[in-house]
Amino acid sequence: LSSANLQAFTTDQVKILTTSQVRSLNASSLSGLSTAAIQVLATTQVGAFSSTQWGSLTSINVKALTTDQIQALTSTQLTSFSLINLQAIETADIQALTTKQMSQLSASNLSNFTTDQIHSLTTDQIRVLTTAQLGGLNSRNLQALTTDQIQILTTSQVRSLTSSAFSGLSTAAINIMTTSQVRALTSS
């Protein structure tokens, strides 16, 4: 099917596509799906998209995804998003990412989050970030962390921060660090 063909589909028609039909859609034609059509995709349909198909979607398509659809993404699908598409995920949807999804993002994916996306991470999401993920953060990312987010970082997580990234922390952020976190800095 062409992009024009997909644009002609009604939401009722999109709803009845089988996962096999979804998998067989040409990646380049998927951008033809309207935002209304994207929003009616069942989570099983969303799960059927290949990484190539996800990579072909536009940021408008990604913005149209519902929270349930975002939560249905596999880590492979999520990590296949382009920089623009990753940054198109609404902050409410970032907050809805499961801890499993968060723990499986690459350091590069996480470092490409916008400051608003970093700022919106829940404490549970921060807790599951690996030292490799945190080590990939830059000063812009660290500036976006809230005081609550900073205070829950484990000593291992703090130890993984690079000195150039750490330079992005404000004085206020440094002042709220716990004694254990400060010790972790001096021992790194």
PDB file of N, CA and C in Angstrom, residues 85-138:
ATOM      1  N   ASN A  85      12.314  11.733  16.401  1.00  0.00           N
ATOM      2  CA  ASN A  85      11.144  11.015  16.898  1.00  0.00           C
ATOM      3  C   ASN A  85      11.239  10.749  18.393  1.00  0.00           C
ATOM      4  N   LEU A  86      12.419  10.458  18.878  1.00  0.00           N
ATOM      5  CA  LEU A  86      12.600  10.244  20.307  1.00  0.00           C
ATOM      6  C   LEU A  86      12.245  11.523  21.062  1.00  0.00           C
ATOM      7  N   GLN A  87      12.694  12.642  20.542  1.00  0.00           N
ATOM      8  CA  GLN A  87      12.409  13.916  21.188  1.00  0.00           C
ATOM      9  C   GLN A  87      10.954  14.357  21.011  1.00  0.00           C
ATOM     10  N   ALA A  88      10.224  13.697  20.118  1.00  0.00           N
ATOM     11  CA  ALA A  88       8.804  14.023  19.899  1.00  0.00           C
ATOM     12  C   ALA A  88       7.898  13.358  20.930  1.00  0.00           C
ATOM     13  N   ILE A  89       8.427  12.424  21.701  1.00  0.00           N
ATOM     14  CA  ILE A  89       7.600  11.758  22.709  1.00  0.00           C
ATOM     15  C   ILE A  89       7.242  12.781  23.785  1.00  0.00           C
ATOM     16  N   GLU A  90       5.962  12.932  24.028  1.00  0.00           N
ATOM     17  CA  GLU A  90       5.483  13.907  25.018  1.00  0.00           C
ATOM     18  C   GLU A  90       5.997  13.552  26.412  1.00  0.00           C
ATOM     19  N   THR A  91       6.183  14.549  27.257  1.00  0.00           N
ATOM     20  CA  THR A  91       6.712  14.295  28.599  1.00  0.00           C
ATOM     21  C   THR A  91       5.793  13.382  29.415  1.00  0.00           C
ATOM     22  N   ALA A  92       4.491  13.501  29.239  1.00  0.00           N
ATOM     23  CA  ALA A  92       3.564  12.604  29.952  1.00  0.00           C
ATOM     24  C   ALA A  92       3.790  11.159  29.519  1.00  0.00           C
ATOM     25  N   ASP A  93       4.135  10.967  28.258  1.00  0.00           N
ATOM     26  CA  ASP A  93       4.414   9.619  27.764  1.00  0.00           C
ATOM     27  C   ASP A  93       5.782   9.128  28.219  1.00  0.00           C
ATOM     28  N   ILE A  94       6.731  10.049  28.356  1.00  0.00           N
ATOM     29  CA  ILE A  94       8.040   9.675  28.924  1.00  0.00           C
ATOM     30  C   ILE A  94       7.821   9.144  30.337  1.00  0.00           C
ATOM     31  N   GLN A  95       7.006   9.840  31.108  1.00  0.00           N
ATOM     32  CA  GLN A  95       6.715   9.410  32.478  1.00  0.00           C
ATOM     33  C   GLN A  95       6.023   8.052  32.514  1.00  0.00           C
ATOM     34  N   ALA A  96       5.339   7.710  31.444  1.00  0.00           N
ATOM     35  CA  ALA A  96       4.621   6.437  31.388  1.00  0.00           C
ATOM     36  C   ALA A  96       5.504   5.266  30.958  1.00  0.00           C
ATOM     37  N   LEU A  97       6.727   5.561  30.501  1.00  0.00           N
ATOM     38  CA  LEU A  97       7.625   4.464  30.126  1.00  0.00           C
ATOM     39  C   LEU A  97       7.836   3.572  31.342  1.00  0.00           C
ATOM     40  N   THR A  98       7.792   2.290  31.119  1.00  0.00           N
ATOM     41  CA  THR A  98       7.982   1.357  32.231  1.00  0.00           C
ATOM     42  C   THR A  98       9.447   1.363  32.653  1.00  0.00           C
ATOM     43  N   THR A  99       9.698   0.888  33.836  1.00  0.00           N
ATOM     44  CA  THR A  99      11.086   0.813  34.297  1.00  0.00           C
ATOM     45  C   THR A  99      11.883  -0.141  33.412  1.00  0.00           C
ATOM     46  N   LYS A 100      11.229  -1.170  32.885  1.00  0.00           N
ATOM     47  CA  LYS A 100      11.923  -2.088  31.973  1.00  0.00           C
ATOM     48  C   LYS A 100      12.335  -1.344  30.699  1.00  0.00           C
ATOM     49  N   GLN A 101      11.423  -0.549  30.151  1.00  0.00           N
ATOM     50  CA  GLN A 101      11.763   0.222  28.954  1.00  0.00           C
ATOM     51  C   GLN A 101      12.911   1.186  29.244  1.00  0.00           C
ATOM     52  N   MET A 102      12.841   1.856  30.385  1.00  0.00           N
ATOM     53  CA  MET A 102      13.888   2.816  30.741  1.00  0.00           C
ATOM     54  C   MET A 102      15.234   2.132  30.896  1.00  0.00           C
ATOM     55  N   SER A 103      15.253   0.998  31.559  1.00  0.00           N
ATOM     56  CA  SER A 103      16.527   0.333  31.819  1.00  0.00           C
ATOM     57  C   SER A 103      17.166  -0.206  30.545  1.00  0.00           C
ATOM     58  N   GLN A 104      16.365  -0.344  29.483  1.00  0.00           N
ATOM     59  CA  GLN A 104      16.899  -0.897  28.243  1.00  0.00           C
ATOM     60  C   GLN A 104      17.234   0.161  27.186  1.00  0.00           C
ATOM     61  N   LEU A 105      16.974   1.423  27.494  1.00  0.00           N
ATOM     62  CA  LEU A 105      17.382   2.476  26.569  1.00  0.00           C
ATOM     63  C   LEU A 105      18.902   2.549  26.533  1.00  0.00           C
ATOM     64  N   SER A 106      19.434   2.888  25.398  1.00  0.00           N
ATOM     65  CA  SER A 106      20.887   3.041  25.318  1.00  0.00           C
ATOM     66  C   SER A 106      21.280   4.380  25.954  1.00  0.00           C
ATOM     67  N   ALA A 107      22.534   4.495  26.297  1.00  0.00           N
ATOM     68  CA  ALA A 107      23.050   5.756  26.835  1.00  0.00           C
ATOM     69  C   ALA A 107      22.839   6.874  25.820  1.00  0.00           C
ATOM     70  N   SER A 108      23.001   6.547  24.549  1.00  0.00           N
ATOM     71  CA  SER A 108      22.803   7.529  23.477  1.00  0.00           C
ATOM     72  C   SER A 108      21.346   7.982  23.422  1.00  0.00           C
ATOM     73  N   ASN A 109      20.398   7.026  23.531  1.00  0.00           N
ATOM     74  CA  ASN A 109      18.981   7.403  23.543  1.00  0.00           C
ATOM     75  C   ASN A 109      18.706   8.379  24.677  1.00  0.00           C
ATOM     76  N   LEU A 110      19.168   8.027  25.854  1.00  0.00           N
ATOM     77  CA  LEU A 110      18.897   8.846  27.030  1.00  0.00           C
ATOM     78  C   LEU A 110      19.548  10.227  26.908  1.00  0.00           C
ATOM     79  N   SER A 111      20.751  10.282  26.396  1.00  0.00           N
ATOM     80  CA  SER A 111      21.427  11.578  26.274  1.00  0.00           C
ATOM     81  C   SER A 111      20.761  12.459  25.221  1.00  0.00           C
ATOM     82  N   ASN A 112      19.960  11.855  24.351  1.00  0.00           N
ATOM     83  CA  ASN A 112      19.248  12.636  23.339  1.00  0.00           C
ATOM     84  C   ASN A 112      17.876  13.113  23.806  1.00  0.00           C
ATOM     85  N   PHE A 113      17.477  12.755  25.025  1.00  0.00           N
ATOM     86  CA  PHE A 113      16.228  13.281  25.568  1.00  0.00           C
ATOM     87  C   PHE A 113      16.336  14.802  25.670  1.00  0.00           C
ATOM     88  N   THR A 114      15.225  15.461  25.503  1.00  0.00           N
ATOM     89  CA  THR A 114      15.207  16.905  25.697  1.00  0.00           C
ATOM     90  C   THR A 114      15.304  17.195  27.197  1.00  0.00           C
ATOM     91  N   THR A 115      15.587  18.439  27.544  1.00  0.00           N
ATOM     92  CA  THR A 115      15.657  18.788  28.962  1.00  0.00           C
ATOM     93  C   THR A 115      14.298  18.576  29.631  1.00  0.00           C
ATOM     94  N   ASP A 116      13.212  18.870  28.931  1.00  0.00           N
ATOM     95  CA  ASP A 116      11.876  18.628  29.494  1.00  0.00           C
ATOM     96  C   ASP A 116      11.642  17.140  29.740  1.00  0.00           C
ATOM     97  N   GLN A 117      12.113  16.298  28.821  1.00  0.00           N
ATOM     98  CA  GLN A 117      11.947  14.856  29.002  1.00  0.00           C
ATOM     99  C   GLN A 117      12.747  14.357  30.206  1.00  0.00           C
ATOM    100  N   ILE A 118      13.978  14.821  30.351  1.00  0.00           N
ATOM    101  CA  ILE A 118      14.802  14.445  31.508  1.00  0.00           C
ATOM    102  C   ILE A 118      14.131  14.925  32.789  1.00  0.00           C
ATOM    103  N   HIS A 119      13.690  16.142  32.775  1.00  0.00           N
ATOM    104  CA  HIS A 119      13.034  16.744  33.944  1.00  0.00           C
ATOM    105  C   HIS A 119      11.784  15.955  34.352  1.00  0.00           C
ATOM    106  N   SER A 120      11.127  15.331  33.379  1.00  0.00           N
ATOM    107  CA  SER A 120       9.872  14.619  33.659  1.00  0.00           C
ATOM    108  C   SER A 120      10.065  13.182  34.149  1.00  0.00           C
ATOM    109  N   LEU A 121      11.295  12.672  34.137  1.00  0.00           N
ATOM    110  CA  LEU A 121      11.518  11.292  34.574  1.00  0.00           C
ATOM    111  C   LEU A 121      11.065  11.108  36.017  1.00  0.00           C
ATOM    112  N   THR A 122      10.405   9.996  36.255  1.00  0.00           N
ATOM    113  CA  THR A 122       9.940   9.706  37.612  1.00  0.00           C
ATOM    114  C   THR A 122      11.093   9.170  38.455  1.00  0.00           C
ATOM    115  N   THR A 123      10.906   9.181  39.755  1.00  0.00           N
ATOM    116  CA  THR A 123      11.960   8.667  40.631  1.00  0.00           C
ATOM    117  C   THR A 123      12.197   7.177  40.369  1.00  0.00           C
ATOM    118  N   ASP A 124      11.139   6.428  40.080  1.00  0.00           N
ATOM    119  CA  ASP A 124      11.321   5.003  39.757  1.00  0.00           C
ATOM    120  C   ASP A 124      12.154   4.826  38.491  1.00  0.00           C
ATOM    121  N   GLN A 125      11.934   5.689  37.506  1.00  0.00           N
ATOM    122  CA  GLN A 125      12.718   5.607  36.270  1.00  0.00           C
ATOM    123  C   GLN A 125      14.179   5.957  36.530  1.00  0.00           C
ATOM    124  N   ILE A 126      14.427   6.962  37.342  1.00  0.00           N
ATOM    125  CA  ILE A 126      15.805   7.346  37.682  1.00  0.00           C
ATOM    126  C   ILE A 126      16.502   6.196  38.403  1.00  0.00           C
ATOM    127  N   ARG A 127      15.798   5.553  39.308  1.00  0.00           N
ATOM    128  CA  ARG A 127      16.403   4.464  40.101  1.00  0.00           C
ATOM    129  C   ARG A 127      16.905   3.308  39.238  1.00  0.00           C
ATOM    130  N   VAL A 128      16.241   3.045  38.094  1.00  0.00           N
ATOM    131  CA  VAL A 128      16.634   1.887  37.280  1.00  0.00           C
ATOM    132  C   VAL A 128      17.676   2.211  36.224  1.00  0.00           C
ATOM    133  N   LEU A 129      18.056   3.480  36.114  1.00  0.00           N
ATOM    134  CA  LEU A 129      19.056   3.831  35.114  1.00  0.00           C
ATOM    135  C   LEU A 129      20.395   3.191  35.483  1.00  0.00           C
ATOM    136  N   THR A 130      21.013   2.616  34.496  1.00  0.00           N
ATOM    137  CA  THR A 130      22.300   1.958  34.731  1.00  0.00           C
ATOM    138  C   THR A 130      23.415   2.996  34.791  1.00  0.00           C
ATOM    139  N   THR A 131      24.544   2.571  35.309  1.00  0.00           N
ATOM    140  CA  THR A 131      25.691   3.478  35.355  1.00  0.00           C
ATOM    141  C   THR A 131      26.140   3.831  33.931  1.00  0.00           C
ATOM    142  N   ALA A 132      25.985   2.905  32.994  1.00  0.00           N
ATOM    143  CA  ALA A 132      26.347   3.200  31.602  1.00  0.00           C
ATOM    144  C   ALA A 132      25.428   4.280  31.031  1.00  0.00           C
ATOM    145  N   GLN A 133      24.134   4.184  31.335  1.00  0.00           N
ATOM    146  CA  GLN A 133      23.201   5.201  30.847  1.00  0.00           C
ATOM    147  C   GLN A 133      23.535   6.571  31.442  1.00  0.00           C
ATOM    148  N   LEU A 134      23.750   6.606  32.743  1.00  0.00           N
ATOM    149  CA  LEU A 134      24.057   7.879  33.397  1.00  0.00           C
ATOM    150  C   LEU A 134      25.412   8.413  32.965  1.00  0.00           C
ATOM    151  N   GLY A 135      26.346   7.531  32.722  1.00  0.00           N
ATOM    152  CA  GLY A 135      27.661   7.950  32.251  1.00  0.00           C
ATOM    153  C   GLY A 135      27.610   8.596  30.880  1.00  0.00           C
ATOM    154  N   GLY A 136      26.545   8.324  30.134  1.00  0.00           N
ATOM    155  CA  GLY A 136      26.382   8.918  28.814  1.00  0.00           C
ATOM    156  C   GLY A 136      25.695  10.269  28.818  1.00  0.00           C
ATOM    157  N   LEU A 137      25.248  10.709  29.992  1.00  0.00           N
ATOM    158  CA  LEU A 137      24.568  12.001  30.063  1.00  0.00           C
ATOM    159  C   LEU A 137      25.558  13.139  29.897  1.00  0.00           C
ATOM    160  N   ASN A 138      25.075  14.229  29.359  1.00  0.00           N
ATOM    161  CA  ASN A 138      25.914  15.415  29.196  1.00  0.00           C
ATOM    162  C   ASN A 138      25.476  16.492  30.186  1.00  0.00           C
TER     163      ASN A 138
END
